[in-house]
Coordinates of C-alpha atoms in Angstrom, one line a residue:
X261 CA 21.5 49.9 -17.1
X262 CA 19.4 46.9 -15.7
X263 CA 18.5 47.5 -11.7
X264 CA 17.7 43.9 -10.8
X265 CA 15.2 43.1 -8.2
X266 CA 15.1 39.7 -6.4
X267 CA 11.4 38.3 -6.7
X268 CA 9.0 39.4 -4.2
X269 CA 9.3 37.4 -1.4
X270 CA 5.4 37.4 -0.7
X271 CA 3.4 35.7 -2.9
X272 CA -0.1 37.3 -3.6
X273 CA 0.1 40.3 -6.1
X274 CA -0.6 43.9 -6.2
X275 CA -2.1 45.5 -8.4
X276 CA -2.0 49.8 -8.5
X277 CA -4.3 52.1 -10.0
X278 CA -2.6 55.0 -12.0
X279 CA -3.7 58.1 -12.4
X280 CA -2.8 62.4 -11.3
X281 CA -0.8 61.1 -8.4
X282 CA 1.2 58.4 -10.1
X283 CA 1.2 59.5 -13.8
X284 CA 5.7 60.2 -14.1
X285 CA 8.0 57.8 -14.5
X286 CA 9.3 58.6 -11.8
X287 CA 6.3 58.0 -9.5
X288 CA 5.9 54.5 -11.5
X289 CA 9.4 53.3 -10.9
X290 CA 8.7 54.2 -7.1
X291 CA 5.3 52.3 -7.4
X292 CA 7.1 49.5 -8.7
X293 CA 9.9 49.2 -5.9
X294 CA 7.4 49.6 -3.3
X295 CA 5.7 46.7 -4.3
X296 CA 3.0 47.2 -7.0
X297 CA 3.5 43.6 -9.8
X298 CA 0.7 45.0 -12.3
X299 CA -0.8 48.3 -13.0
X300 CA -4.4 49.0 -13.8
X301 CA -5.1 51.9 -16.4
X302 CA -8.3 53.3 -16.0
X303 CA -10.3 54.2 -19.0
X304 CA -12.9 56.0 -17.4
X305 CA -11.0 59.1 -17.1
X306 CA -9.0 61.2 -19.7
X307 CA -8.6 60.5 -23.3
X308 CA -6.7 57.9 -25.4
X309 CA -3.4 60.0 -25.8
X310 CA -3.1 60.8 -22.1
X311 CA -3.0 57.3 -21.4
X312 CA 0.0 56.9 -24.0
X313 CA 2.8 57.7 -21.3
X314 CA 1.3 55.3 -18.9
X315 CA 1.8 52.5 -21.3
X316 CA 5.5 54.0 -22.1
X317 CA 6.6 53.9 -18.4
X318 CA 5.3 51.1 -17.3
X319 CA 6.9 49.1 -20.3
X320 CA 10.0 51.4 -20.0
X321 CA 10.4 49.4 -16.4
X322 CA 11.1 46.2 -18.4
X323 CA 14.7 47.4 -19.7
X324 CA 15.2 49.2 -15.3
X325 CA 14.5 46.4 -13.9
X326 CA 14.8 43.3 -15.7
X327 CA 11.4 41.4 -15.8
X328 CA 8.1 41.9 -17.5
X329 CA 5.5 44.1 -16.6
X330 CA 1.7 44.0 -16.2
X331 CA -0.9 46.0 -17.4
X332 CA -4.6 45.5 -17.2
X333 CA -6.7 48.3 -19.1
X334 CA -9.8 49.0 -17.4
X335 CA -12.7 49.5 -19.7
X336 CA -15.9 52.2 -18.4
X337 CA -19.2 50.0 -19.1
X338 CA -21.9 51.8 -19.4
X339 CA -22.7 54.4 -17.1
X340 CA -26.9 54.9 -16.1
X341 CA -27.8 58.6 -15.4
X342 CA -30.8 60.6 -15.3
X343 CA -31.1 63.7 -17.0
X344 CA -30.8 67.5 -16.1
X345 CA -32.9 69.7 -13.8
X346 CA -33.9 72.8 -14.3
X347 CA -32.9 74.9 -10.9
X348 CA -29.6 71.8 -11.5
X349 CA -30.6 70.4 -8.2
X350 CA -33.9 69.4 -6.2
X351 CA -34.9 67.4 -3.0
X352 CA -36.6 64.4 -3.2
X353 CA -39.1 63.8 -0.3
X354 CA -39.3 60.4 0.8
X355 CA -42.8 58.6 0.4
X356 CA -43.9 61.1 -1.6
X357 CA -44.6 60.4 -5.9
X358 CA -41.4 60.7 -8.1
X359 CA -41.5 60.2 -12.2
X360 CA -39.0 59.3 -14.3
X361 CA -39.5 59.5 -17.9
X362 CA -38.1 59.8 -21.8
X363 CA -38.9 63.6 -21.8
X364 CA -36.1 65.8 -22.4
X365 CA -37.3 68.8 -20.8
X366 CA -35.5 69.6 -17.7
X367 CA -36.4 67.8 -14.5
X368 CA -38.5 69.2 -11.3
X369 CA -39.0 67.9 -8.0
X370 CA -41.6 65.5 -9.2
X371 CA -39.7 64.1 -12.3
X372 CA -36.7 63.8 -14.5
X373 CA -35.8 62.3 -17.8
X374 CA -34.3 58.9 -17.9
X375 CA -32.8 58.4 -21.2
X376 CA -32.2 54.8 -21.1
X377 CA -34.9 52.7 -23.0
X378 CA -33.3 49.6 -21.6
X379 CA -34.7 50.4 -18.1
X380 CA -38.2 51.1 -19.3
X381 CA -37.9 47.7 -21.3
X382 CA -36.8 45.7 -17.9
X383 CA -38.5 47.2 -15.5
X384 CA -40.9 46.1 -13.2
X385 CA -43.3 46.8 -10.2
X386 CA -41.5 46.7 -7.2
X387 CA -38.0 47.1 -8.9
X388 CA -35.5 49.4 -6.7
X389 CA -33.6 52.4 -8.4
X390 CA -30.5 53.6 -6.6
X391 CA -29.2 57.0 -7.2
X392 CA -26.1 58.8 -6.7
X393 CA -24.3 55.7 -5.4
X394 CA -27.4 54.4 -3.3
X395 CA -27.9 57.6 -1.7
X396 CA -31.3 58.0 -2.6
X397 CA -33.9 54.7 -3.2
X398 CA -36.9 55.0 -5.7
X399 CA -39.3 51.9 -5.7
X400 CA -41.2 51.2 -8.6
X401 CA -45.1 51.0 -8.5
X402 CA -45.8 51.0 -12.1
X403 CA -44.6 51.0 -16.1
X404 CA -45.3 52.1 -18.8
X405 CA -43.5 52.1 -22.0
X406 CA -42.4 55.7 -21.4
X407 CA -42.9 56.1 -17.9
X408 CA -41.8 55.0 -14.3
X409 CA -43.7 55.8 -11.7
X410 CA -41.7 55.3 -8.4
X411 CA -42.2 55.8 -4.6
X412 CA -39.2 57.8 -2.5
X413 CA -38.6 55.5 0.2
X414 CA -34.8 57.4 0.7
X415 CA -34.9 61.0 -0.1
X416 CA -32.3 63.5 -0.3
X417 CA -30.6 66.3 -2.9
X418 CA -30.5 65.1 -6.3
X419 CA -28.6 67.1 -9.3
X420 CA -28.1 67.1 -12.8
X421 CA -26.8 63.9 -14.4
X422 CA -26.3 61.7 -11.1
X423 CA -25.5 57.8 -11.6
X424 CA -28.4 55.3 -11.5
X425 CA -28.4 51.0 -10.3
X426 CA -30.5 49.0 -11.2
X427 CA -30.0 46.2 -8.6
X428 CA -33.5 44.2 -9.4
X429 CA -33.0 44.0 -13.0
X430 CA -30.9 42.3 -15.8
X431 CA -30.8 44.7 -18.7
X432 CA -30.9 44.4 -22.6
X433 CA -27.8 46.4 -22.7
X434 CA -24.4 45.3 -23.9
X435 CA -21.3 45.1 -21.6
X436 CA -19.4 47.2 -24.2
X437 CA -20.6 50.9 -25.5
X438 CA -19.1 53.0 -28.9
X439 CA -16.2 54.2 -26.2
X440 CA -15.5 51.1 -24.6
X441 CA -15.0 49.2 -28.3
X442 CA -12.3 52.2 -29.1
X443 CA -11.0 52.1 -25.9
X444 CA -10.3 48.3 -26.3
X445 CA -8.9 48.6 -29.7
X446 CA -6.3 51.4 -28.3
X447 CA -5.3 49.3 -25.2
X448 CA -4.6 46.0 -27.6
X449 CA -2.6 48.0 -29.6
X450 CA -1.3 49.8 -26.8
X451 CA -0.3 45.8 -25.9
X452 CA -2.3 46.3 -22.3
X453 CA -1.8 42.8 -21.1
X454 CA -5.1 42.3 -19.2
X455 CA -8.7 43.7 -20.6
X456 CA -10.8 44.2 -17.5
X457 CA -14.8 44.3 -19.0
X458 CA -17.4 45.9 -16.8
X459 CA -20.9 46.1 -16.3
X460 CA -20.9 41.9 -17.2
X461 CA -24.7 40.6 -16.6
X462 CA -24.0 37.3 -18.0
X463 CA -21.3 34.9 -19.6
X464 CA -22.9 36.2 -23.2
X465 CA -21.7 39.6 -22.6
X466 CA -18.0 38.2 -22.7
X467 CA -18.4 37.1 -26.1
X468 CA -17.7 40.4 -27.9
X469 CA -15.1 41.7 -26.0
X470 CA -13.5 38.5 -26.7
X471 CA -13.9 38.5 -30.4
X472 CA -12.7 42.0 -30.8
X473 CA -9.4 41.0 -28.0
X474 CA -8.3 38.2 -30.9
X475 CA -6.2 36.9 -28.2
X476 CA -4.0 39.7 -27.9
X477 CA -4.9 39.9 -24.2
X478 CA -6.2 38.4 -21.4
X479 CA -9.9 38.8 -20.6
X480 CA -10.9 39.8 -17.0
X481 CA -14.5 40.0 -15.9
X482 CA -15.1 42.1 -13.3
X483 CA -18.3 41.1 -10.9
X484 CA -20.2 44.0 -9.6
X485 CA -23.9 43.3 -10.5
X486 CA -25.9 41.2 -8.3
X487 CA -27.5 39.7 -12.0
X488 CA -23.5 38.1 -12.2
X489 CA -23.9 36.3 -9.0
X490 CA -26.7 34.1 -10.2
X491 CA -24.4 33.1 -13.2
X492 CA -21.0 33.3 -11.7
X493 CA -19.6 29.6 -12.6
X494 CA -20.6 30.3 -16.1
X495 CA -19.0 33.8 -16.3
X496 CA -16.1 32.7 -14.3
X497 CA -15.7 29.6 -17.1
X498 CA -15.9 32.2 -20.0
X499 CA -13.2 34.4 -18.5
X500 CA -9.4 34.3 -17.6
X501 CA -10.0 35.8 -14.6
X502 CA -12.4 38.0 -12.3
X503 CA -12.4 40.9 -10.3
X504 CA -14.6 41.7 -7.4
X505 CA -15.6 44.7 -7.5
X506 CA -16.7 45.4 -4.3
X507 CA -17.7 49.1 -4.9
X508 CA -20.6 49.1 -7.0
X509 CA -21.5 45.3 -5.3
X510 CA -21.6 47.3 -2.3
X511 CA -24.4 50.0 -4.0
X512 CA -26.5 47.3 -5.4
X513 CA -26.6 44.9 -2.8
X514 CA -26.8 45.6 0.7
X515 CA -23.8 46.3 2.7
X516 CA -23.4 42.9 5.1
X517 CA -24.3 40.7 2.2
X518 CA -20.6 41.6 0.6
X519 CA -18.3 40.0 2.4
X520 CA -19.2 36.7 2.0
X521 CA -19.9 37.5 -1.7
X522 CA -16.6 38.2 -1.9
X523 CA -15.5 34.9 -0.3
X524 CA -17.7 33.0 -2.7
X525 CA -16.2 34.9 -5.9
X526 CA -12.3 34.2 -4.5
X527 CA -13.6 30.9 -4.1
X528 CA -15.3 30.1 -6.9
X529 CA -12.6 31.7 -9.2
X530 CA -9.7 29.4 -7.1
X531 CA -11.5 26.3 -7.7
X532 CA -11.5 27.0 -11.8
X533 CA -8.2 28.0 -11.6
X534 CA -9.0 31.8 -13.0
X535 CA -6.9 34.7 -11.5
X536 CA -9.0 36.3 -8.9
X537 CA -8.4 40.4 -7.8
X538 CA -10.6 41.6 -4.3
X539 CA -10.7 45.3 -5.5
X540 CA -12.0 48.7 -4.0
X541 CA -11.3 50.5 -0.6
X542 CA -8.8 48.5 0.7
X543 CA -7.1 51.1 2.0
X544 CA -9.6 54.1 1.4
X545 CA -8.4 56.6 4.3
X546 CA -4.6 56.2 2.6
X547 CA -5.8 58.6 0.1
X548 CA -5.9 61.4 2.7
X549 CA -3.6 60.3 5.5
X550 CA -0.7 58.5 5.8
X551 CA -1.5 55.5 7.7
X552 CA -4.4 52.9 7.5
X553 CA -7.5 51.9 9.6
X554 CA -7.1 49.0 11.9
X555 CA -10.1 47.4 10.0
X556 CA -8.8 48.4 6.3
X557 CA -5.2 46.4 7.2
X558 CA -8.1 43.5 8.6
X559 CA -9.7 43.9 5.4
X560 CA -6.6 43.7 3.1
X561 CA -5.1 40.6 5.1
X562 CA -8.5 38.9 4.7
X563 CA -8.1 38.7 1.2
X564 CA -4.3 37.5 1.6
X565 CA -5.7 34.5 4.2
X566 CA -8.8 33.8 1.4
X567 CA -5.9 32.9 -1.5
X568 CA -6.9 36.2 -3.8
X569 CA -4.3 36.4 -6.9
X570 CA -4.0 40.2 -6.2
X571 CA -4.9 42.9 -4.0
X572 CA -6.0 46.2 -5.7
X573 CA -5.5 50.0 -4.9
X574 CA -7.7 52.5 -6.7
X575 CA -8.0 56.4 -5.8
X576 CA -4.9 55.5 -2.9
X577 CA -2.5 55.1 -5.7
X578 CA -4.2 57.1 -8.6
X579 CA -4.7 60.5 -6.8
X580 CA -4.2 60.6 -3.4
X581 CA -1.6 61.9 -1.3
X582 CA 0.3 59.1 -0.6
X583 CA 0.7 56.4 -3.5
X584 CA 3.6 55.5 -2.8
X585 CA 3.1 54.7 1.0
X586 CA -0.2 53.3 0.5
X587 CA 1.5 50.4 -2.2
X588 CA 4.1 49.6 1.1
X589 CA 1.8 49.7 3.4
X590 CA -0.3 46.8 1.6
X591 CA 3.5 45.3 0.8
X592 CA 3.4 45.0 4.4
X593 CA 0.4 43.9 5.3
X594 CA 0.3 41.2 2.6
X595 CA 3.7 40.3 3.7
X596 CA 3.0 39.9 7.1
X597 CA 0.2 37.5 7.2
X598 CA 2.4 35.2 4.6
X599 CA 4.9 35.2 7.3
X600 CA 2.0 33.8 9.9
X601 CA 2.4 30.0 10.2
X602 CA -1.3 29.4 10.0
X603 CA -1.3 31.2 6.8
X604 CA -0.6 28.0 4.6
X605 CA -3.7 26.2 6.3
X606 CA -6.3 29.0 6.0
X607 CA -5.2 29.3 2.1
X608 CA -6.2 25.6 1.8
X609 CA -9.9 26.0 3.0
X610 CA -10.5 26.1 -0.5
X611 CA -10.4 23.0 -2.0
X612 CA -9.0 22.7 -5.5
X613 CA -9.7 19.3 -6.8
X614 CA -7.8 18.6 -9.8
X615 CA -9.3 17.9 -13.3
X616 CA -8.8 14.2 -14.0
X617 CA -5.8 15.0 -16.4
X618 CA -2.2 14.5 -16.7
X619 CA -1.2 18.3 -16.5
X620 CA -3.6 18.5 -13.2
X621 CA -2.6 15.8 -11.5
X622 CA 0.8 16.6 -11.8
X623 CA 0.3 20.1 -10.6
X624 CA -1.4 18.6 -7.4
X625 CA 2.0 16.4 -7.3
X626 CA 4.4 19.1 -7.8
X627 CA 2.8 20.6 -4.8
X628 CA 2.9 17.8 -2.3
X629 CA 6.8 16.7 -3.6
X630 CA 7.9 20.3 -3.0
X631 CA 6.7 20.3 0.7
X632 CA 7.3 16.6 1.1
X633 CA 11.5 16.6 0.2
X634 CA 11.4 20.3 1.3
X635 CA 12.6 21.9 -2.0
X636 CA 12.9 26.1 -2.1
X637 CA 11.1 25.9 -5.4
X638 CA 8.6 25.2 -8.4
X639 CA 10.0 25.3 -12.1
X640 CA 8.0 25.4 -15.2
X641 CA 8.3 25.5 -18.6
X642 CA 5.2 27.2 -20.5
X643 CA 4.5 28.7 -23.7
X644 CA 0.6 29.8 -23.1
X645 CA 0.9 29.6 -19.0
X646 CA -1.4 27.1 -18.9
X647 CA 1.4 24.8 -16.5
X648 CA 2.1 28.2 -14.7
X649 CA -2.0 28.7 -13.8
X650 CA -2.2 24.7 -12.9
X651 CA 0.3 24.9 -10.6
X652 CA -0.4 28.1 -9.1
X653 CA -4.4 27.1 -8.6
X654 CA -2.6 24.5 -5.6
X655 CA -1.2 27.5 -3.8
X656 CA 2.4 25.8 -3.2
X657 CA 4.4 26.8 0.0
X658 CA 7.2 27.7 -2.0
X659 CA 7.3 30.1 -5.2
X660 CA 6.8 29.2 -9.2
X661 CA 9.3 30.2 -11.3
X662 CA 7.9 30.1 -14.9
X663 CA 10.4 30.4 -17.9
X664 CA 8.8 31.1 -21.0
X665 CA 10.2 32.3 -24.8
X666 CA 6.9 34.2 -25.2
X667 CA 7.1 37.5 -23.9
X668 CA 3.6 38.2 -23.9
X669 CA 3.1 35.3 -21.7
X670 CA 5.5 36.2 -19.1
X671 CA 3.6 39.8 -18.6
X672 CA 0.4 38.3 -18.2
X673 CA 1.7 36.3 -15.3
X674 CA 1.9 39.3 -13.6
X675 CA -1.9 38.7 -11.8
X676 CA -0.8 35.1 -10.7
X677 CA -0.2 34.1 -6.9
X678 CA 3.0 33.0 -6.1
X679 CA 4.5 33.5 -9.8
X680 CA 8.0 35.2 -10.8
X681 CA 8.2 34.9 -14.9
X682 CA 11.0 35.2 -16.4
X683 CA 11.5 35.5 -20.7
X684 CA 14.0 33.4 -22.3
X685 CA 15.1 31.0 -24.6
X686 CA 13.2 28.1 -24.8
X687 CA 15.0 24.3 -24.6
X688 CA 15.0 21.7 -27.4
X689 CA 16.0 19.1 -25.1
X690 CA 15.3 17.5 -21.4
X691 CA 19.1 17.9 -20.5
X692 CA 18.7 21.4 -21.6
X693 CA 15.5 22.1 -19.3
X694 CA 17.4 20.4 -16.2
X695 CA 20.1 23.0 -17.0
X696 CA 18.6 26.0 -17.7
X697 CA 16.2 25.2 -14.8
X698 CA 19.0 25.1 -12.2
X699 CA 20.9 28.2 -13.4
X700 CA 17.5 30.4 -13.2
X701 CA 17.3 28.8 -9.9
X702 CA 20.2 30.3 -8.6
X703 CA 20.1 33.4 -11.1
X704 CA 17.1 34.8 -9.9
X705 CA 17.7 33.6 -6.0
X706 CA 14.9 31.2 -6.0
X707 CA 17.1 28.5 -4.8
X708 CA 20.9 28.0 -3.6
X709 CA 23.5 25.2 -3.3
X710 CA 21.9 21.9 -2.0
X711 CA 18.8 23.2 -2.4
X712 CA 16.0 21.0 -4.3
X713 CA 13.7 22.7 -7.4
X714 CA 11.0 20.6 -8.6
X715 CA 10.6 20.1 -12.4
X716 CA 8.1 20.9 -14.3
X717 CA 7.1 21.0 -18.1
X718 CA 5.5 18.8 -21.3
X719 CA 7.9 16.4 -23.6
X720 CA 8.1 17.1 -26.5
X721 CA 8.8 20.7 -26.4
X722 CA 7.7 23.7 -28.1
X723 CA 4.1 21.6 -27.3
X724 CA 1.5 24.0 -25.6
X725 CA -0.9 22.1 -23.0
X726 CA 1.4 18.9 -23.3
X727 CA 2.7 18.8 -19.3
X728 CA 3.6 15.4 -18.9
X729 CA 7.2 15.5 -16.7
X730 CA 7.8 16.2 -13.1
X731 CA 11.2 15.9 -12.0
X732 CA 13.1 16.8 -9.1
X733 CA 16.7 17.8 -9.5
X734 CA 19.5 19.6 -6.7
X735 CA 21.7 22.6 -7.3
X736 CA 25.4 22.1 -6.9
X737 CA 26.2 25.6 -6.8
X738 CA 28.1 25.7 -9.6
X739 CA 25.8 26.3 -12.7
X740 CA 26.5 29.8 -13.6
X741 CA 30.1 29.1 -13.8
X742 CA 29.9 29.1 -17.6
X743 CA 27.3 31.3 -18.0
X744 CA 28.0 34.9 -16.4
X745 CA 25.5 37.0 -18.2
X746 CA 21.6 36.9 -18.0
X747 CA 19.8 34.5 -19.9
X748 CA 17.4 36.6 -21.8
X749 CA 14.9 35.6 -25.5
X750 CA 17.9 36.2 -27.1
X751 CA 20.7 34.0 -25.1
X752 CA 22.5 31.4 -26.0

């Protein structure tokens, strides 16, 4: 039996991490009612068949509560280490000599195998290695083709296998490994809705991932290596949306130079109309205790006032103690500075000029007529979501209700401010649009009696990227009269 569930009153998304702490059903439902629009499966850990059930129950919410669901499978990269120690663990002195090379023979505390020809290929004098998450800082004083000589200038314990950064360098190394092309080719089939690639250098490294998606997804890029920056407009362009990933931007680049990193990304993102996630520690201390940090809830609203898409939760909804709280505690948050009457104005700092074409400039219109004759709502008609991303890019005051016959469409939506998509039918005729528009309207409590909904959609129908109509219509009150039931693909 269907639960319904009004749409979420707020409009920028959240996004949940799964994981041990919110692997059941059960936990996902709960997930879901506290808030969480889209769920991120992360491929890093477990194997393919583990991730099965995740799939299952988020999909299963579909036929509980009424509306699509989201899911964005997040693909590993690859991961730099260096090798093995001897004694499993040493102490690197800073200032003093430290070698790493393509020897396999267990490291010391003067060197270590680094079995990554890539690195040796890029390197270069001066070149910084992070290690262990930027614990520890090697500087490079010379290369060879087998053999990096570094200097220590931050020492500290060092064991076997510990993650390396390469912040000064652009590798010849592929965005996608052997496990990340099987792991893509499960989560398509899997029908994951979003593909989140990591490790992207440059907008060439989308290119494969994209080939091997065959539109079956969406393609998310997610901006963590300071090598991205310097080509962001061009990645951002070859992607349907981006993610910043503040954690490993926070490793590679120093600390206070994040924030308005972040700002730019959100920014840039906005202005090309791309969904845009602000991802990692948002609410970090939530994984052990119940309640937030002043400056994580001034974190997470700062990413509501910039006009992110979504808001992310990793470990606090994957495996710590309180995923459940942590998703209503950012409900709140996010909820609360939408509620702030400046909120509309600070969203706006962005500017999003529209492209001179007809389906822009009459998103920009369906924006300024919905504030201007004070209607309670956007409609619009979209096979591919193209109207749905237009529209949303202007960050309306009030929300988008997208109707769509493709299914696939309507999950995908699940990343995009201000959007509640609903599957159904699609119209043959303008009469039929007005119709259908008004009793979703009132059906899914976007608008009531005497309330205005602005129009939107492309004559003739069953056209993708042919937005050509704006309209404004008013709801009698009286529309479902005839039609009782929910109007689902199938409906007549």
């Amino acid at each position: 039996m269907t639960k319904a569930i009004s749409p979420r009153t707020r409009k920028v998304r959240i996004l949940a991490t799964l994981g041990p702490a919110s692997a059941t059903p059960e936990m996902i439902a709960k997930l879901f009612e506290a808030g969480a629009d889209a769920f991120r499966i992360n491929m890093s850990h477990g194997d393919q068949a583990s991730k099965v059930p995740l799939f299952e129950a988020i999909r299963g919410l579909e036929q509980k509560y009424g509306r699509p669901t989201t899911i964005l499978a997040d693909l590993q990269g690859p991961k730099l280490r260096v090798g093995k120690f001897a004694d499993g663990k040493v102490q690197l002195v800073t200032g003093h000599e430290f070698i790493l090379d393509r020897d396999k023979t267990p490291g010391n505390a003067t060197r270590v195998e680094l079995p990554h020809r890539e690195i040796f290929e890029a390197a270069h004098e001066n070149a910084r290695l992070l290690l262990d998450d930027g614990k520890l800082v090697l500087r490079v004083v010379s290369v060879a083709p087998d053999r990096l000589t570094t200097i220590v200038e931050v020492g500290g314990p060092l064991s076997n296998n510990k993650g390396l950064n390469v912040p000064d360098m652009v590798l010849p190394l592929a965005a996608l490994t052997e496990k990340d092309r099987s792991d893509l080719a499960f989560a398509v089939e899997q029908g994951a809705d979003w593909i989140a690639l990591s490790f992207v250098q440059r907008p060439e490294d989308l290119m494969e991932a994209r080939r091997l998606i065959g539109g079956k997804a969406a393609l998310l890029a997610k901006i963590e290596k300071p090598s991205a920056i310097a080509r962001l407009d061009e990645i951002v362009e070859q992607c349907d949306g981006v993610m910043v990933a503040r954690g490993d931007l926070g490793v590679e680049l120093p600390p206070q130079t994040v924030p308005p990193l972040q700002k730019r990304i959100v920014e840039t993102a906005r202005r090309m109309g791309r969904p845009v996630i602000v991802a990692t520690q948002m609410l970090e201390s939530m994984i052990e205790s119940p309640s937030p940090t002043r400056a994580e809830v001034s974190d997470v609203a700062t990413a509501v006032y910039d006009g992110a898409d979504a808001i992310m939760l990793s470990a606090e909804s994957a495996a710590g103690k309180w995923p459940v709280e942590s998703v209503s505690m950012m409900n709140s948050i996010a909820d609360a500075v939408e509620r702030d009457p400046a909120h509309g104005d600070r969203v706006h700092f962005t500017v999003t000029r529209p492209d001179p074409t007809t389906a822009d400039a009459l998103a920009e219109a369906a924006k300024n007529i919905a504030r201007t004759v004070s209607a309670s709502g956007i409609t619009c008609f979209t096979s591919s979501g193209s109207t749905a991303r237009r529209i949303a890019r202007e960050r309306p005051s009030v929300p988008i209700l997208v109707l769509t016959p493709k299914i696939e469409t309507a999950r995908r939506l699940g990343l995009l401010w201000g959007t509640h998509a609903v599957h159904t039918r699609d119209v043959d005729s303008f009469e039929e649009m007005v119709a259908k528009s008004k009793r979703m309207a009132l059906r899914h409590h976007i608008a009531a009696a005497g309330d205005r909904v602005v129009l939107c959609a492309g004559v003739p129908f069953r056209t993708p990227g042919s937005t050509n109509v704006l309209h404004v219509v008013t709801l009698v009150g009286d529309e479902l009269k005839n039609h009782p039931g929910r109007e689902g693909p199938d409906a007549i």
